[in-house]
Amino acid sequence: MCAIAGLVSSEINLIDVDKIKLMLSKMEHRGPDGSKLWHDDDICLGHNRLAIIDLSNNASQPMIDVSNRFIITFNGEIFNYKELFNELKEYKFKTKSDTEVLLASYIKWGNKCLSKINGQFAFAIWDTIKKELFIARDRMGEKPFYYYHNGERFIFSSEIKPLIDLLKLNDKICKKALREYLQFQCVKAPNTLIGEIKQLSPGSFGFFSGKEIRIEKYWDICKHEPNSYETKEEIEKKVKSKFIDAVVSQLISDVPIGAFLSGGIDSSAIVAVMAEYSDIKPKTFSVTFDEVNFDESSYARTISKKFKTEHNEIRVKSTDFVSKIPSILNKMDAPSGDGPNTFIVSEAVKNQGITVALSGLGGDELFAGYSGFKQAYFLYNYKQIWNKSLGLRRVISPFLEGKKNRLLNLEEFTIKNFNEINRSVFFPDEIDRLINETDSFVNLNENIDISNFPILSQYSIYDLLNYTQPILLKDSDQMSMACSLEVRVPFLDSNLIQYVLGIPDKFKFPSTSKKLFVDAIKPLLPPEIVNRPKMGFSFPWDKWIREDLYSLSYESLVNLEKRELFVKGSIIKLWTDFLLKSPNVRWSKIWLLVSLEIWLQKIEFN
């Protein structure tokens, strides 16, 4: 896991090696084990290394192939590199690294190598003969890839801040993108908050040569045909098998590896597989709290005891956590309504000498673990009655608040509409009152067709696209890498995703949280874990913003309102309504704006 950066230009005088060095220096946390550059007349590639596989200097990057034609800079891990190695016998390997296997794979198969690769990655490969740059990003977007292209230059980076600082763009915040950030607390690829800077979309690759860039998808979560399914027992057997394969494949490492262990179903299942299906004695880490309402330490201890893990409890006091929040926000590469939670765990794990950790992220979205799944399934099955009751619903809606009010005012019920309401922080009419921009952003989910998927899987897909990819994975990457920790996510293995999304609803109906997954892995886990109530990992943000974080929040909002982005008086009115405990102004709206202002203070525009 590393940082990558590069600059390609047809104009020789535009290649500035010092600028790439500066970009890398701002991402040292992503790769503290070494920094290296390679450059030619029309390109400069850079790399900061977090050494995980083949720790020798021979495996450092940018790496040149044995023919001296291709050069790669790569961030991530290729989990099946040993299997691919056996298909590449004609290549004369100099290292035992997954980087060289990836490079050899591209040399042999070109962009078709992406269909063979299982991993989390963002990389660039330069062809010195064709004068062509190949770029690619993993299927689910676990690793970031930001870029800028103006016809003369193509510049890329693992983080957006170094790009902004380097370019000093005149085009500052894109107001259409700002609308999307305010509604969904993120900006989905290929866009960013900065209009001139883009993201390579998950599951995409591209070629840059001359002055042109062309980008294509090689994997799309919406394009897979459902498989044929038989009995419940057979489905459970396959789910268990694919989950085990996903976890075991992600245990490759030449450095210490551990696991986040909350004591919930997802993290407990990962630890169970680590203990039962590998030679690794798991090192586990859980966060414990003084507040009983979200302390799950007793469940984590149960799993640790059963599987004889080397367990570490990280005691977090509210006062200690709150005191760190300003510094955590300053470490965020992109603003978010979340993130500090992940940083606290990552920092503690790294301090224990761990470089790689497995996370249970994605289990709820894939196996219908959230309450929204059950609500969506119920309403979909009664949508005919729902759609015919608009008049009655609008009579009732004034007596309800927030998202329930919005839901009752829908013209018709669709899975897409329900998911968007469920995942919105601000709603479009609320955003209209905040910013001077009436044009709506381009909703990338408008034209997707997933009607061939079961209803629960449709909700899963929208959640994965609207929430998991652009928020949870982004925050997991930026907060863990701020601590020089690599986080791996077995639940988002593409083989597991493709199988589970095709499973008919009758086998997955969420009578209880993640019932199918629980039944599939039940023999691995003790009953007290299987039958425990679901708990969310959250903090008392509402209380903190009103008390400990009052000054930080108020000062940030005052400064934010001074910017030309917002209607004068709109931000302070929101703050006043929050303090008066207006039901329509939850803490999440305030914190989203606070995060935005602190991020804006740290970036450099012209």
XYZ file of C-alpha atoms in Angstrom:
606
model
C 0.000 0.000 0.000
C 1.549 3.197 -1.121
C 1.248 6.618 -2.720
C 1.607 7.103 -6.448
C 2.019 10.266 -8.495
C 2.990 11.144 -12.036
C 3.092 13.703 -14.800
C 2.992 13.080 -18.547
C 3.356 15.784 -21.168
C 4.137 16.087 -24.862
C 5.879 19.359 -24.015
C 9.304 18.513 -22.590
C 9.644 21.747 -20.671
C 6.503 20.880 -18.693
C 8.149 17.888 -16.964
C 9.102 19.144 -13.515
C 10.632 16.424 -11.350
C 10.669 18.679 -8.290
C 6.898 19.060 -8.474
C 6.391 15.308 -8.300
C 8.835 15.148 -5.396
C 6.756 17.786 -3.632
C 3.562 15.815 -4.247
C 5.160 12.698 -2.798
C 6.407 14.608 0.245
C 2.804 15.520 1.047
C 1.842 11.830 0.984
C 4.697 10.429 3.053
C 2.191 8.914 5.501
C 0.957 6.606 2.735
C 4.427 5.194 2.171
C 6.989 5.859 4.911
C 9.327 3.021 3.882
C 10.917 4.747 0.916
C 10.389 7.245 -1.893
C 11.609 7.000 -5.466
C 11.255 8.718 -8.858
C 11.736 7.657 -12.461
C 11.644 10.162 -15.300
C 12.285 10.628 -18.976
C 11.839 13.534 -21.385
C 8.041 13.352 -21.381
C 7.127 11.642 -18.112
C 7.901 11.497 -14.411
C 6.567 8.719 -12.166
C 6.801 8.742 -8.380
C 6.161 6.287 -5.567
C 6.123 6.246 -1.760
C 6.354 2.703 -0.408
C 4.608 0.983 2.467
C 6.419 -2.352 2.213
C 4.119 -5.369 2.649
C 5.070 -8.045 0.074
C 8.753 -8.705 -0.718
C 10.391 -6.232 1.625
C 13.652 -6.135 -0.322
C 14.882 -3.034 -2.123
C 14.514 -4.915 -5.405
C 10.746 -4.592 -5.041
C 10.796 -0.809 -4.733
C 8.999 1.348 -7.284
C 8.697 2.772 -9.869
C 9.666 -0.657 -11.201
C 11.107 -1.294 -14.661
C 10.458 -4.584 -16.458
C 13.275 -6.850 -17.633
C 13.115 -5.429 -21.178
C 13.376 -1.827 -19.912
C 10.277 -0.935 -21.932
C 7.574 -0.719 -19.224
C 7.614 1.159 -15.912
C 4.958 0.813 -13.204
C 3.931 2.784 -10.135
C 1.355 0.850 -8.132
C -0.705 1.353 -4.985
C -2.419 -1.696 -3.516
C -2.147 -5.464 -3.360
C -2.783 -8.241 -5.884
C -4.184 -11.035 -3.746
C -3.850 -13.765 -6.387
C -0.345 -12.823 -7.528
C 1.061 -16.258 -6.700
C -1.476 -17.934 -8.984
C -0.741 -15.432 -11.761
C 2.980 -16.051 -11.297
C 2.441 -19.643 -12.424
C 0.879 -18.377 -15.678
C 3.843 -16.118 -16.415
C 6.702 -18.597 -16.549
C 8.186 -16.980 -19.661
C 8.839 -13.752 -17.743
C 12.202 -13.610 -15.944
C 11.257 -12.304 -12.516
C 13.750 -10.305 -10.448
C 11.576 -10.131 -7.310
C 8.928 -12.029 -5.363
C 6.589 -9.039 -5.376
C 3.014 -8.701 -6.549
C 4.123 -5.482 -8.284
C 6.287 -7.357 -10.759
C 3.556 -9.947 -11.314
C 1.144 -7.121 -12.133
C 3.655 -5.589 -14.529
C 4.308 -8.935 -16.238
C 0.549 -9.537 -16.479
C 0.058 -6.283 -18.340
C 2.969 -7.036 -20.666
C 1.432 -10.409 -21.559
C -2.293 -9.612 -21.645
C -2.580 -5.838 -21.946
C -5.724 -4.364 -20.391
C -7.239 -7.875 -20.398
C -5.049 -8.578 -17.365
C -7.644 -6.731 -15.268
C -10.114 -9.598 -15.674
C -7.533 -11.938 -14.124
C -6.497 -9.754 -11.204
C -8.063 -10.063 -7.770
C -7.044 -7.208 -5.510
C -7.332 -3.600 -4.441
C -5.311 -1.311 -6.624
C -4.659 1.906 -8.484
C -1.695 1.936 -10.833
C -0.082 3.453 -13.904
C 2.208 1.769 -16.471
C 4.263 3.721 -18.995
C 5.171 2.219 -22.375
C 8.448 3.856 -23.454
C 8.010 2.794 -27.091
C 4.374 3.739 -27.659
C 4.703 6.765 -25.370
C 1.451 5.671 -23.770
C 0.287 5.598 -20.149
C -2.076 2.857 -18.970
C -4.046 3.555 -15.789
C -6.470 1.354 -13.825
C -8.476 1.227 -10.597
C -9.907 -1.770 -8.736
C -13.486 -2.950 -9.157
C -15.003 -1.425 -6.025
C -12.789 1.659 -5.768
C -10.939 0.621 -2.618
C -7.854 2.555 -3.754
C -8.078 6.167 -4.989
C -6.890 7.614 -8.298
C -7.210 11.379 -8.884
C -6.111 13.086 -12.071
C -5.977 16.353 -13.998
C -5.916 16.618 -17.782
C -5.857 19.794 -19.832
C -4.714 18.510 -23.225
C -1.068 19.313 -22.594
C -0.524 17.588 -19.265
C -1.863 14.515 -17.503
C -1.101 14.524 -13.778
C -2.265 11.893 -11.285
C -2.050 11.250 -7.557
C -3.303 9.009 -4.754
C -4.667 12.080 -2.974
C -6.456 15.182 -4.154
C -4.727 17.735 -1.925
C -1.271 17.419 -3.530
C -2.896 17.891 -6.939
C -4.732 21.020 -5.811
C -1.597 22.450 -4.229
C 0.461 21.721 -7.337
C -1.992 23.104 -9.875
C -3.259 26.153 -7.955
C -6.388 26.100 -10.082
C -8.615 29.052 -10.810
C -11.638 26.753 -10.892
C -12.321 26.290 -7.204
C -15.363 24.509 -5.812
C -17.786 23.226 -8.427
C -21.250 24.165 -7.158
C -22.936 21.224 -8.853
C -20.508 18.912 -7.067
C -21.120 20.847 -3.850
C -24.824 20.047 -4.158
C -23.973 16.363 -4.369
C -21.662 16.609 -1.349
C -24.367 18.293 0.718
C -26.965 15.715 -0.221
C -24.910 12.516 0.010
C -21.815 13.665 1.995
C -19.629 12.726 -0.963
C -18.955 13.394 -4.634
C -19.048 10.240 -6.699
C -16.484 9.395 -9.382
C -15.614 10.584 -11.961
C -16.187 14.000 -10.368
C -14.706 15.731 -7.324
C -15.480 18.959 -5.484
C -12.872 20.598 -7.720
C -14.280 20.858 -11.229
C -10.957 20.430 -13.035
C -9.857 17.381 -11.027
C -11.433 13.988 -11.717
C -11.413 10.506 -10.229
C -10.883 7.376 -12.258
C -14.136 5.500 -11.660
C -14.076 2.122 -9.888
C -13.740 -0.769 -12.307
C -12.234 1.457 -15.011
C -9.024 1.718 -17.016
C -7.663 4.316 -19.396
C -4.953 5.158 -21.903
C -3.262 8.534 -22.217
C -1.117 9.290 -25.240
C -0.348 12.498 -27.046
C -3.045 14.832 -25.811
C -5.917 12.375 -25.620
C -7.287 10.219 -22.823
C -9.802 7.446 -23.337
C -11.435 5.659 -20.422
C -13.429 2.419 -20.390
C -15.147 0.217 -17.831
C -13.880 -3.324 -17.397
C -16.211 -4.248 -14.518
C -19.658 -2.971 -13.609
C -21.622 -4.112 -10.579
C -24.849 -3.461 -12.505
C -23.995 -5.590 -15.537
C -23.807 -9.085 -14.117
C -26.498 -11.615 -14.907
C -27.913 -13.424 -11.859
C -26.810 -17.034 -11.517
C -29.055 -20.037 -11.114
C -29.705 -20.983 -7.505
C -30.962 -24.191 -5.988
C -31.677 -25.055 -2.358
C -31.123 -22.900 0.705
C -28.512 -25.369 1.892
C -26.597 -25.150 -1.380
C -26.683 -21.341 -1.297
C -25.422 -21.252 2.284
C -22.630 -23.664 1.379
C -21.502 -21.481 -1.522
C -21.747 -18.255 0.483
C -19.567 -19.777 3.189
C -17.073 -21.127 0.641
C -16.756 -17.827 -1.236
C -16.445 -15.869 1.997
C -13.693 -18.155 3.262
C -11.883 -17.853 -0.074
C -12.142 -14.054 0.107
C -10.693 -13.861 3.624
C -7.910 -16.399 3.061
C -6.841 -14.747 -0.195
C -6.364 -11.442 1.636
C -4.021 -12.850 4.279
C -0.929 -12.618 2.060
C 1.652 -10.445 3.781
C 5.324 -10.340 4.730
C 4.540 -8.015 7.658
C 2.317 -8.439 10.752
C -1.391 -8.672 9.968
C -4.383 -8.186 12.260
C -8.124 -7.659 12.252
C -10.578 -5.101 13.548
C -12.865 -6.971 15.956
C -15.996 -5.192 17.119
C -17.697 -8.373 18.285
C -20.337 -8.063 15.573
C -21.167 -10.796 13.066
C -19.001 -9.492 10.220
C -15.716 -8.905 12.038
C -16.205 -12.042 14.147
C -16.646 -14.150 11.014
C -13.424 -12.760 9.524
C -11.484 -13.602 12.677
C -13.029 -17.085 12.749
C -11.835 -17.776 9.210
C -8.360 -16.395 9.967
C -8.087 -18.768 12.926
C -9.653 -21.868 11.374
C -8.465 -21.723 7.775
C -4.949 -20.304 7.969
C -1.740 -20.724 9.929
C -1.998 -17.184 11.264
C -2.643 -16.612 14.926
C -4.887 -13.568 14.624
C -4.037 -10.325 16.342
C -7.338 -8.619 17.041
C -8.217 -5.073 18.023
C -11.403 -3.663 19.484
C -12.413 -0.242 20.716
C -13.919 -0.064 24.192
C -15.903 2.819 25.630
C -16.952 4.090 29.001
C -20.422 4.653 27.499
C -22.268 1.334 27.858
C -24.649 2.073 24.970
C -21.978 1.482 22.337
C -19.435 -0.676 24.119
C -19.181 -4.128 22.497
C -16.025 -5.275 24.247
C -17.632 -8.275 25.948
C -18.599 -9.759 22.562
C -15.118 -9.133 21.166
C -13.615 -10.917 24.192
C -15.876 -13.911 23.552
C -14.537 -14.263 20.002
C -10.967 -13.697 21.110
C -11.249 -16.397 23.755
C -12.833 -18.919 21.377
C -10.216 -18.471 18.658
C -7.266 -17.792 20.985
C -6.382 -14.489 19.353
C -3.798 -12.042 20.622
C -6.376 -9.489 21.632
C -5.887 -5.773 22.215
C -8.515 -3.469 23.670
C -8.290 0.210 22.818
C -9.898 2.252 25.572
C -11.383 5.457 24.202
C -12.633 8.154 26.511
C -14.895 10.786 25.079
C -12.634 13.580 26.299
C -9.549 12.045 24.674
C -11.358 11.412 21.406
C -12.859 14.872 21.201
C -9.479 16.477 21.833
C -8.087 14.666 18.764
C -10.867 15.601 16.359
C -9.340 18.887 15.081
C -6.060 17.141 14.205
C -7.942 14.223 12.625
C -9.928 16.586 10.401
C -6.683 18.185 9.275
C -5.455 14.779 8.100
C -8.467 14.142 5.857
C -7.667 14.301 2.162
C -11.313 14.943 1.281
C -14.154 16.275 3.449
C -16.626 13.776 4.863
C -19.431 13.508 7.354
C -17.584 10.559 8.899
C -13.994 9.371 9.259
C -12.694 10.104 12.789
C -13.981 6.721 14.028
C -11.775 4.876 11.549
C -8.731 7.005 12.356
C -8.895 6.217 16.089
C -8.912 2.465 15.475
C -6.276 2.645 12.736
C -3.911 4.730 14.829
C -4.143 2.338 17.767
C -3.603 -0.721 15.539
C -0.571 0.839 13.870
C 0.893 1.741 17.262
C 0.843 -1.975 18.089
C 3.182 -2.725 15.189
C 0.537 -3.881 12.712
C 0.792 -2.817 9.066
C -2.200 -4.703 7.580
C -5.676 -5.119 9.086
C -8.835 -6.826 7.842
C -12.150 -5.005 8.204
C -15.773 -6.169 8.192
C -16.849 -3.205 6.080
C -19.409 -4.099 3.415
C -21.168 -6.972 5.161
C -24.312 -4.977 5.944
C -24.674 -3.661 2.401
C -24.137 -7.054 0.806
C -26.267 -9.190 3.130
C -29.178 -6.829 3.917
C -27.957 -5.857 7.367
C -29.418 -2.355 7.615
C -32.999 -1.606 8.630
C -33.502 0.119 5.275
C -33.510 -3.254 3.531
C -36.495 -4.502 5.467
C -38.374 -1.227 4.983
C -37.633 -1.150 1.253
C -38.696 -4.770 0.787
C -41.967 -4.216 2.620
C -42.848 -1.009 0.756
C -41.913 -2.477 -2.617
C -44.296 -5.387 -2.095
C -47.082 -2.946 -1.281
C -46.107 -0.288 -3.806
C -49.368 -0.552 -5.717
C -51.303 0.402 -2.605
C -48.605 2.985 -1.797
C -48.754 4.615 -5.207
C -52.558 4.881 -5.061
C -52.569 6.510 -1.640
C -50.751 9.774 -2.458
C -53.618 11.945 -1.260
C -53.882 10.179 2.094
C -50.102 10.157 2.498
C -49.926 13.899 1.969
C -52.575 14.422 4.632
C -50.468 12.414 7.090
C -47.022 13.762 6.097
C -47.274 17.181 7.874
C -47.483 15.334 11.178
C -44.179 13.569 10.533
C -40.675 14.995 10.294
C -37.509 14.548 8.265
C -37.125 11.522 6.043
C -40.532 10.066 6.925
C -42.161 13.232 5.677
C -40.143 13.063 2.438
C -41.002 9.438 1.942
C -44.746 10.015 2.284
C -44.592 12.763 -0.337
C -43.048 10.585 -3.038
C -45.150 10.470 -6.193
C -44.377 6.762 -6.476
C -42.247 4.260 -4.634
C -39.050 2.960 -6.230
C -36.006 1.329 -4.636
C -33.849 4.130 -6.028
C -36.023 6.907 -4.529
C -36.195 5.199 -1.176
C -32.431 4.634 -1.017
C -31.708 8.265 -1.951
C -34.012 9.557 0.780
C -32.466 7.165 3.275
C -28.909 8.241 2.401
C -29.504 11.996 2.046
C -28.186 14.461 4.619
C -29.587 17.621 3.032
C -32.490 17.438 0.591
C -32.544 19.357 -2.717
C -34.924 22.092 -1.510
C -32.798 22.587 1.618
C -29.702 22.909 -0.555
C -31.510 25.532 -2.663
C -31.732 27.685 0.446
C -28.003 27.289 1.145
C -26.216 27.864 -2.143
C -26.611 30.082 -5.181
C -26.809 27.241 -7.651
C -30.110 26.015 -9.033
C -28.774 23.530 -11.582
C -28.896 20.057 -10.144
C -25.872 17.767 -10.366
C -25.834 14.846 -12.759
C -27.173 11.883 -10.799
C -25.032 8.971 -11.948
C -27.653 6.463 -10.807
C -30.416 7.825 -13.017
C -29.765 5.604 -16.019
C -28.599 2.347 -14.474
C -30.765 -0.667 -15.178
C -30.752 -3.287 -12.432
C -34.301 -4.536 -12.921
C -32.994 -8.085 -13.501
C -31.700 -8.246 -9.926
C -33.826 -9.272 -6.911
C -35.312 -6.368 -4.921
C -32.966 -6.678 -1.947
C -30.013 -6.842 -4.303
C -31.222 -3.696 -6.058
C -31.118 -1.932 -2.711
C -27.654 -3.423 -2.092
C -26.396 -2.048 -5.402
C -27.697 1.455 -4.707
C -26.190 1.341 -1.227
C -22.850 0.127 -2.554
C -22.816 2.891 -5.183
C -24.169 5.737 -3.011
C -22.664 4.897 0.355
C -20.033 2.162 0.477
C -17.898 3.190 -2.492
C -17.823 6.987 -2.190
C -18.008 7.322 1.607
C -17.015 4.241 3.612
C -14.215 3.079 1.328
C -12.915 6.605 0.819
C -12.869 7.248 4.574
C -11.371 3.838 5.306
C -8.537 4.535 2.885
C -7.796 8.135 3.844
C -7.979 7.579 7.599
C -6.060 4.289 7.718
C -3.388 5.513 5.317
C -2.990 8.654 7.416
C -1.658 6.159 9.985
C 0.388 4.150 7.426
C -1.982 1.200 7.838
C -3.362 -0.909 5.009
C -6.984 -2.012 5.441
C -8.387 -4.938 3.458
C -12.100 -5.614 2.962
C -12.973 -9.294 2.245
C -16.735 -8.671 1.992
C -16.114 -6.617 -1.150
C -14.389 -9.440 -3.009
C -15.912 -9.291 -6.492
C -16.561 -13.050 -6.689
C -18.516 -12.915 -3.435
C -20.400 -9.782 -4.530
C -21.443 -11.239 -7.883
C -22.744 -14.427 -6.295
C -24.641 -12.796 -3.428
C -26.317 -10.133 -5.572
C -27.963 -12.822 -7.664
C -29.491 -14.709 -4.724
C -33.332 -14.579 -4.769
C -34.997 -12.557 -2.026
C -36.751 -15.584 -0.547
C -33.361 -16.813 0.671
C -32.189 -13.418 1.878
C -35.306 -11.794 3.330
C -34.114 -9.824 6.372
C -36.418 -11.223 9.042
C -33.314 -10.740 11.179
C -30.170 -8.831 10.321
C -28.023 -10.610 7.692
C -29.933 -13.847 8.159
C -28.473 -15.609 5.105
C -24.892 -14.845 6.083
C -25.516 -15.750 9.716
C -27.002 -19.107 8.719
C -24.104 -19.751 6.334
C -21.335 -19.184 8.869
C -23.264 -20.109 12.041
C -21.197 -23.230 12.813
C -18.076 -21.047 13.069
C -19.447 -18.664 15.697
C -20.699 -19.138 19.264
C -24.452 -18.675 19.889
C -23.981 -15.534 21.985
C -22.500 -13.809 18.918
C -24.981 -15.222 16.415
C -27.985 -14.261 18.552
C -26.754 -10.913 19.860
C -28.602 -7.671 19.050
C -27.082 -5.459 16.358
C -25.203 -2.389 17.601
C -23.981 0.520 15.520
C -20.479 1.956 15.810
C -21.212 5.600 16.602
C -20.390 8.423 18.956
C -22.551 11.073 20.682
C -21.871 13.716 18.041
C -24.962 15.770 18.827
C -23.849 16.246 22.415
C -20.237 16.944 21.458
C -21.116 19.615 18.891
C -23.229 21.422 21.478
C -20.544 21.180 24.160
C -16.923 20.094 23.605
C -16.883 20.929 19.884
C -19.015 24.060 20.143
C -16.205 26.554 19.454
C -14.721 24.534 16.590
C -18.142 24.105 14.986
C -19.308 27.694 15.393
C -16.052 29.251 14.157
C -15.961 26.918 11.169
C -19.527 27.774 10.192
C -18.913 31.505 10.517
C -15.874 31.222 8.239
C -17.740 29.015 5.784
C -20.555 31.522 5.429
C -18.061 34.233 4.482
C -17.210 32.285 1.344
C -19.073 33.090 -1.848
C -20.422 29.560 -1.999
C -23.363 30.122 0.328
C -26.358 32.418 0.623
C -25.662 35.077 3.232
C -27.202 34.163 6.582
C -28.139 30.611 5.551
C -25.376 28.815 7.489
C -25.875 30.740 10.733
C -29.629 30.165 10.534
C -28.946 26.453 10.259
C -26.673 26.629 13.317
C -29.303 28.536 15.306
C -31.982 26.005 14.379
C -29.659 23.197 15.467
C -29.062 24.825 18.859
C -32.828 25.246 19.244
C -33.145 21.501 18.526
C -35.156 21.860 15.356
C -36.126 18.326 14.266
C -35.072 19.128 10.688
C -31.479 20.038 11.604
C -29.643 17.000 12.833
C -25.989 17.043 13.868
C -24.972 15.352 10.604
C -25.852 18.500 8.642
C -23.746 20.678 10.900
C -20.774 18.339 10.889
C -20.815 17.994 7.108
C -20.366 21.764 6.839
C -17.726 21.910 9.577
C -15.715 19.211 7.779
C -15.993 21.123 4.510
C -14.699 24.379 6.010
C -11.734 22.773 7.740
C -10.809 21.062 4.460
C -11.104 24.307 2.516
C -8.737 26.002 4.950
C -6.036 23.448 4.129
C -6.055 23.634 0.326
C -4.422 26.237 -1.868
C -6.188 28.003 -4.729
C -4.950 30.897 -6.841
